[in-house]
mmCIF file of C-alpha atoms and ligand atoms in Angstrom:
data_model
loop_
_atom_site.group_PDB
_atom_site.id
_atom_site.type_symbol
_atom_site.label_atom_id
_atom_site.label_comp_id
_atom_site.label_asym_id
_atom_site.label_seq_id
_atom_site.Cartn_x
_atom_site.Cartn_y
_atom_site.Cartn_z
ATOM 1 C CA MET A 1 101.013 89.333 107.118
ATOM 2 C CA GLU A 2 100.519 85.816 108.467
ATOM 3 C CA ILE A 3 98.068 83.023 107.614
ATOM 4 C CA GLU A 4 96.039 83.889 110.713
ATOM 5 C CA ASP A 5 95.399 87.359 109.274
ATOM 6 C CA VAL A 6 93.625 85.867 106.224
ATOM 7 C CA ARG A 7 92.464 82.529 107.648
ATOM 8 C CA ASP A 8 88.908 82.996 106.297
ATOM 9 C CA ASP A 9 90.200 83.386 102.708
ATOM 10 C CA ILE A 10 92.520 80.375 102.734
ATOM 11 C CA GLU A 11 91.636 76.870 101.513
ATOM 12 C CA LYS A 12 95.019 75.347 102.345
ATOM 13 C CA VAL A 13 98.598 76.315 103.104
ATOM 14 C CA LEU A 14 101.088 74.837 100.627
ATOM 15 C CA LEU A 15 104.339 76.230 102.020
ATOM 16 C CA THR A 16 104.877 77.641 105.480
ATOM 17 C CA LYS A 17 106.961 80.681 106.293
ATOM 18 C CA GLU A 18 109.622 78.338 107.709
ATOM 19 C CA GLN A 19 109.795 76.185 104.548
ATOM 20 C CA ILE A 20 110.126 79.278 102.360
ATOM 21 C CA GLN A 21 112.818 80.843 104.522
ATOM 22 C CA ARG A 22 114.785 77.578 104.708
ATOM 23 C CA LYS A 23 114.856 77.248 100.907
ATOM 24 C CA ILE A 24 115.953 80.845 100.407
ATOM 25 C CA LYS A 25 118.615 80.572 103.109
ATOM 26 C CA ASP A 26 120.021 77.386 101.518
ATOM 27 C CA THR A 27 120.038 79.095 98.124
ATOM 28 C CA ALA A 28 121.827 82.153 99.547
ATOM 29 C CA ARG A 29 124.565 79.866 100.880
ATOM 30 C CA ARG A 30 124.965 78.246 97.438
ATOM 31 C CA VAL A 31 125.011 81.635 95.711
ATOM 32 C CA ASP A 32 127.723 82.865 98.122
ATOM 33 C CA GLU A 33 129.805 79.778 97.287
ATOM 34 C CA ASP A 34 129.209 79.768 93.520
ATOM 35 C CA TYR A 35 129.707 83.480 92.877
ATOM 36 C CA GLY A 36 132.653 84.171 95.201
ATOM 37 C CA GLY A 37 135.159 86.281 93.234
ATOM 38 C CA LYS A 38 132.708 86.855 90.385
ATOM 39 C CA ASP A 39 130.852 89.996 89.282
ATOM 40 C CA LEU A 40 127.394 88.982 90.494
ATOM 41 C CA VAL A 41 124.299 91.131 89.910
ATOM 42 C CA LEU A 42 120.887 90.096 91.250
ATOM 43 C CA VAL A 43 117.983 90.970 88.939
ATOM 44 C CA GLY A 44 114.448 90.807 90.307
ATOM 45 C CA VAL A 45 111.290 90.701 88.222
ATOM 46 C CA LEU A 46 108.649 93.005 89.647
ATOM 47 C CA LYS A 47 106.397 92.786 91.304
ATOM 48 C CA GLY A 48 106.330 89.160 92.442
ATOM 49 C CA ALA A 49 110.055 88.768 93.112
ATOM 50 C CA VAL A 50 110.289 91.507 95.742
ATOM 51 C CA ASN A 51 109.806 89.158 98.706
ATOM 52 C CA VAL A 52 112.274 86.545 97.425
ATOM 53 C CA MET A 53 114.852 89.173 96.488
ATOM 54 C CA THR A 54 114.715 90.812 99.907
ATOM 55 C CA ALA A 55 115.057 87.517 101.773
ATOM 56 C CA LEU A 56 117.831 86.207 99.483
ATOM 57 C CA MET A 57 120.013 89.297 99.760
ATOM 58 C CA ASN A 58 119.516 89.443 103.525
ATOM 59 C CA TYR A 59 120.670 85.830 103.914
ATOM 60 C CA MET A 60 123.720 86.284 101.661
ATOM 61 C CA HIS A 61 127.128 86.927 103.243
ATOM 62 C CA THR A 62 128.517 88.636 100.126
ATOM 63 C CA THR A 63 127.402 91.940 98.679
ATOM 64 C CA CYS A 64 126.562 92.781 95.062
ATOM 65 C CA PRO A 65 124.487 95.225 92.993
ATOM 66 C CA ILE A 66 120.784 94.564 92.540
ATOM 67 C CA GLY A 67 118.362 95.733 89.879
ATOM 68 C CA PHE A 68 114.762 95.289 88.876
ATOM 69 C CA MET A 69 112.679 95.037 85.750
ATOM 70 C CA SER A 70 108.943 95.320 85.618
ATOM 71 C CA LEU A 71 107.480 92.663 83.345
ATOM 72 C CA SER A 72 104.046 91.194 83.023
ATOM 73 C CA SER A 73 102.349 88.468 81.058
ATOM 74 C CA TYR A 74 99.279 87.908 83.229
ATOM 75 C CA GLY A 75 97.435 91.146 83.872
ATOM 76 C CA GLU A 76 94.621 90.391 86.310
ATOM 77 C CA GLY A 77 93.722 86.940 84.949
ATOM 78 C CA PHE A 78 94.821 83.411 85.764
ATOM 79 C CA GLU A 79 96.348 82.399 82.404
ATOM 80 C CA SER A 80 99.578 83.681 80.880
ATOM 81 C CA SER A 81 98.886 85.784 77.801
ATOM 82 C CA GLY A 82 102.083 84.361 76.303
ATOM 83 C CA GLN A 83 103.427 87.830 75.574
ATOM 84 C CA VAL A 84 105.937 89.480 77.892
ATOM 85 C CA LYS A 85 105.381 93.210 78.350
ATOM 86 C CA VAL A 86 108.183 95.470 79.553
ATOM 87 C CA ARG A 87 106.626 97.949 81.949
ATOM 88 C CA SER A 88 109.986 99.265 83.172
ATOM 89 C CA ASP A 89 113.451 98.425 81.832
ATOM 90 C CA LEU A 90 116.413 97.159 83.848
ATOM 91 C CA ASN A 91 117.865 99.775 86.215
ATOM 92 C CA VAL A 92 121.359 98.322 86.712
ATOM 93 C CA ASP A 93 124.289 97.701 84.339
ATOM 94 C CA VAL A 94 124.890 93.984 83.726
ATOM 95 C CA GLU A 95 127.289 94.145 80.761
ATOM 96 C CA GLY A 96 130.040 91.557 81.310
ATOM 97 C CA LYS A 97 128.507 90.572 84.673
ATOM 98 C CA ASP A 98 127.203 87.281 86.062
ATOM 99 C CA VAL A 99 123.461 87.714 86.503
ATOM 100 C CA LEU A 100 121.199 85.764 88.814
ATOM 101 C CA ILE A 101 117.524 86.353 88.005
ATOM 102 C CA VAL A 102 115.341 86.149 91.123
ATOM 103 C CA GLU A 103 111.711 85.178 90.536
ATOM 104 C CA ASP A 104 108.712 84.188 92.611
ATOM 105 C CA ILE A 105 107.505 81.581 90.097
ATOM 106 C CA VAL A 106 108.265 79.991 86.750
ATOM 107 C CA ASP A 107 105.033 78.819 85.207
ATOM 108 C CA SER A 108 104.863 78.581 81.391
ATOM 109 C CA GLY A 109 108.452 79.845 81.350
ATOM 110 C CA ASN A 110 107.616 82.659 78.920
ATOM 111 C CA THR A 111 108.942 85.346 81.244
ATOM 112 C CA LEU A 112 112.249 83.633 82.062
ATOM 113 C CA HIS A 113 112.807 82.433 78.501
ATOM 114 C CA TRP A 114 112.390 85.975 77.214
ATOM 115 C CA LEU A 115 114.374 87.610 80.025
ATOM 116 C CA MET A 116 117.349 85.242 79.828
ATOM 117 C CA GLY A 117 117.649 86.011 76.115
ATOM 118 C CA TYR A 118 117.219 89.746 76.691
ATOM 119 C CA LEU A 119 119.902 89.939 79.394
ATOM 120 C CA SER A 120 122.362 87.850 77.366
ATOM 121 C CA ASN A 121 121.782 89.349 73.925
ATOM 122 C CA GLU A 122 120.657 92.941 74.529
ATOM 123 C CA LYS A 123 122.272 93.706 77.880
ATOM 124 C CA LYS A 124 125.420 91.618 77.212
ATOM 125 C CA ALA A 125 125.529 89.782 80.558
ATOM 126 C CA ARG A 126 128.426 87.294 80.778
ATOM 127 C CA SER A 127 126.233 84.592 82.316
ATOM 128 C CA VAL A 128 122.571 84.356 83.284
ATOM 129 C CA ASN A 129 121.122 81.909 85.823
ATOM 130 C CA VAL A 130 117.822 81.770 87.661
ATOM 131 C CA PHE A 131 116.389 81.227 91.142
ATOM 132 C CA PRO A 132 112.610 80.869 91.012
ATOM 133 C CA LEU A 133 111.201 80.099 94.462
ATOM 134 C CA LEU A 134 108.323 78.188 92.859
ATOM 135 C CA SER A 135 107.853 76.141 89.709
ATOM 136 C CA LYS A 136 104.833 74.627 87.948
ATOM 137 C CA PRO A 137 106.460 72.032 85.668
ATOM 138 C CA SER A 138 103.131 70.905 84.200
ATOM 139 C CA HIS A 139 102.701 74.312 82.521
ATOM 140 C CA ARG A 140 106.196 74.603 81.073
ATOM 141 C CA GLN A 141 106.424 75.679 77.429
ATOM 142 C CA TRP A 142 110.162 76.303 77.340
ATOM 143 C CA ASP A 143 113.107 74.167 78.380
ATOM 144 C CA ILE A 144 114.769 76.411 80.956
ATOM 145 C CA TYR A 145 117.871 75.465 82.917
ATOM 146 C CA VAL A 146 117.094 76.271 86.554
ATOM 147 C CA LYS A 147 120.400 76.362 88.434
ATOM 148 C CA TYR A 148 118.743 77.047 91.803
ATOM 149 C CA PRO A 149 115.419 75.173 91.931
ATOM 150 C CA GLY A 150 112.845 76.120 94.536
ATOM 151 C CA TYR A 151 109.658 74.190 95.303
ATOM 152 C CA GLU A 152 107.557 72.425 92.689
ATOM 153 C CA LEU A 153 103.802 72.990 92.720
ATOM 154 C CA GLU A 154 100.833 71.184 91.228
ATOM 155 C CA ASP A 155 98.563 73.030 88.827
ATOM 156 C CA GLU A 156 96.932 75.283 91.416
ATOM 157 C CA PHE A 157 96.550 79.046 91.588
ATOM 158 C CA VAL A 158 98.621 80.161 94.571
ATOM 159 C CA ILE A 159 99.056 83.412 96.434
ATOM 160 C CA GLY A 160 101.462 84.799 99.012
ATOM 161 C CA PHE A 161 105.141 85.712 99.311
ATOM 162 C CA GLY A 162 104.945 88.010 96.285
ATOM 163 C CA LEU A 163 102.184 86.221 94.401
ATOM 164 C CA ASP A 164 98.906 88.077 94.148
ATOM 165 C CA TYR A 165 95.244 87.744 93.418
ATOM 166 C CA LYS A 166 94.089 91.100 92.057
ATOM 167 C CA GLU A 167 97.192 92.707 93.621
ATOM 168 C CA CYS A 168 96.360 91.462 97.133
ATOM 169 C CA TYR A 169 98.063 88.835 99.359
ATOM 170 C CA ARG A 170 101.595 89.642 98.107
ATOM 171 C CA ASN A 171 102.575 90.445 101.704
ATOM 172 C CA LEU A 172 101.551 87.056 103.111
ATOM 173 C CA ASP A 173 104.589 85.270 104.578
ATOM 174 C CA ALA A 174 103.441 81.813 103.352
ATOM 175 C CA ILE A 175 102.195 80.292 100.062
ATOM 176 C CA ALA A 176 98.551 79.248 99.990
ATOM 177 C CA VAL A 177 95.509 78.395 97.881
ATOM 178 C CA LEU A 178 92.498 80.678 98.171
ATOM 179 C CA LYS A 179 88.955 79.490 98.757
ATOM 180 C CA PRO A 180 86.893 79.519 95.535
ATOM 181 C CA SER A 181 84.485 81.929 97.231
ATOM 182 C CA VAL A 182 87.190 84.620 97.229
ATOM 183 C CA TYR A 183 87.276 84.617 93.428
ATOM 184 C CA SER A 184 83.595 85.408 93.179
ATOM 185 C CA GLN A 185 83.797 88.380 95.540
ATOM 186 C CA GLU A 186 84.221 91.909 94.256
ATOM 187 C CA ARG A 187 87.496 93.290 95.652
ATOM 188 C CA MET A 188 88.707 96.824 95.988
HETATM 189 C C1 LIG B 201 104.272 86.249 87.261
HETATM 190 C C2 LIG B 201 105.563 85.854 87.967
HETATM 191 C C3 LIG B 201 106.520 85.647 86.834
HETATM 192 C C4 LIG B 201 105.627 85.159 85.709
HETATM 193 C C5 LIG B 201 105.766 83.670 85.555
HETATM 194 O O1 LIG B 201 104.293 87.617 87.004
HETATM 195 O O2 LIG B 201 105.997 86.853 88.854
HETATM 196 O O3 LIG B 201 107.183 86.831 86.474
HETATM 197 O O4 LIG B 201 104.281 85.499 86.055
HETATM 198 O O5 LIG B 201 104.897 83.161 84.574
HETATM 199 P P1 LIG B 201 105.414 82.508 83.225
HETATM 200 O O6 LIG B 201 106.469 81.510 83.572
HETATM 201 O O7 LIG B 201 104.164 81.848 82.650
HETATM 202 O O8 LIG B 201 105.924 83.602 82.337
HETATM 203 P P2 LIG B 201 102.974 88.468 86.653
HETATM 204 O O9 LIG B 201 102.904 88.656 85.165
HETATM 205 O O10 LIG B 201 101.776 87.851 87.304
HETATM 206 O O11 LIG B 201 103.295 89.896 87.291
HETATM 207 P P3 LIG B 201 103.523 90.263 88.839
HETATM 208 O O12 LIG B 201 104.810 89.617 89.276
HETATM 209 O O13 LIG B 201 103.609 91.757 88.831
HETATM 210 O O14 LIG B 201 102.327 89.756 89.622
#
């Protein structure tokens, strides 16, 4: 889905399809270089990371296993609840492997802080690094080392490229801010 498909709902576009794809392509090149000869596993955090994961693996020139976990700390609201819920556990073996967590956004950092500890301590990964496409530094509650930084955002609620409002707009190919009027409408 493109911006034109939801033009009436959009206040402003923050990142175009081209900007997003360029960042992911550059990151794929770095990942190919950094993990050559290593036991890389990509781990995506559902649901938001699906778009980034798909683009990243398609741009990579090396192959590796992928896995997903389903986590949530937001529900349908705007604020992080602070508690990470495991909806579905990891579906790939990462013991002794070099894990790259793929995320759509790091906001408070609760999700990544918890997941990095979980993969290291419980799942015995050899190393754990992260590629979040987006970051809201002003919200950060944990000091997280981001090896592959994406784009930094101001304190705005954004949708698109995996990010949702009430489960919609995840399939938009850009990142945008919704009009306030959208929030007051009843959605299916
Ligand atoms: C979002 C996003 C990250 C997390 C980041 O997931 O995909 O996983 O929040 O926020 P944090 O840094 O404050 O922890 P969400 O809980 O909205 O689930 P979703 O990906 O299924 O939409």
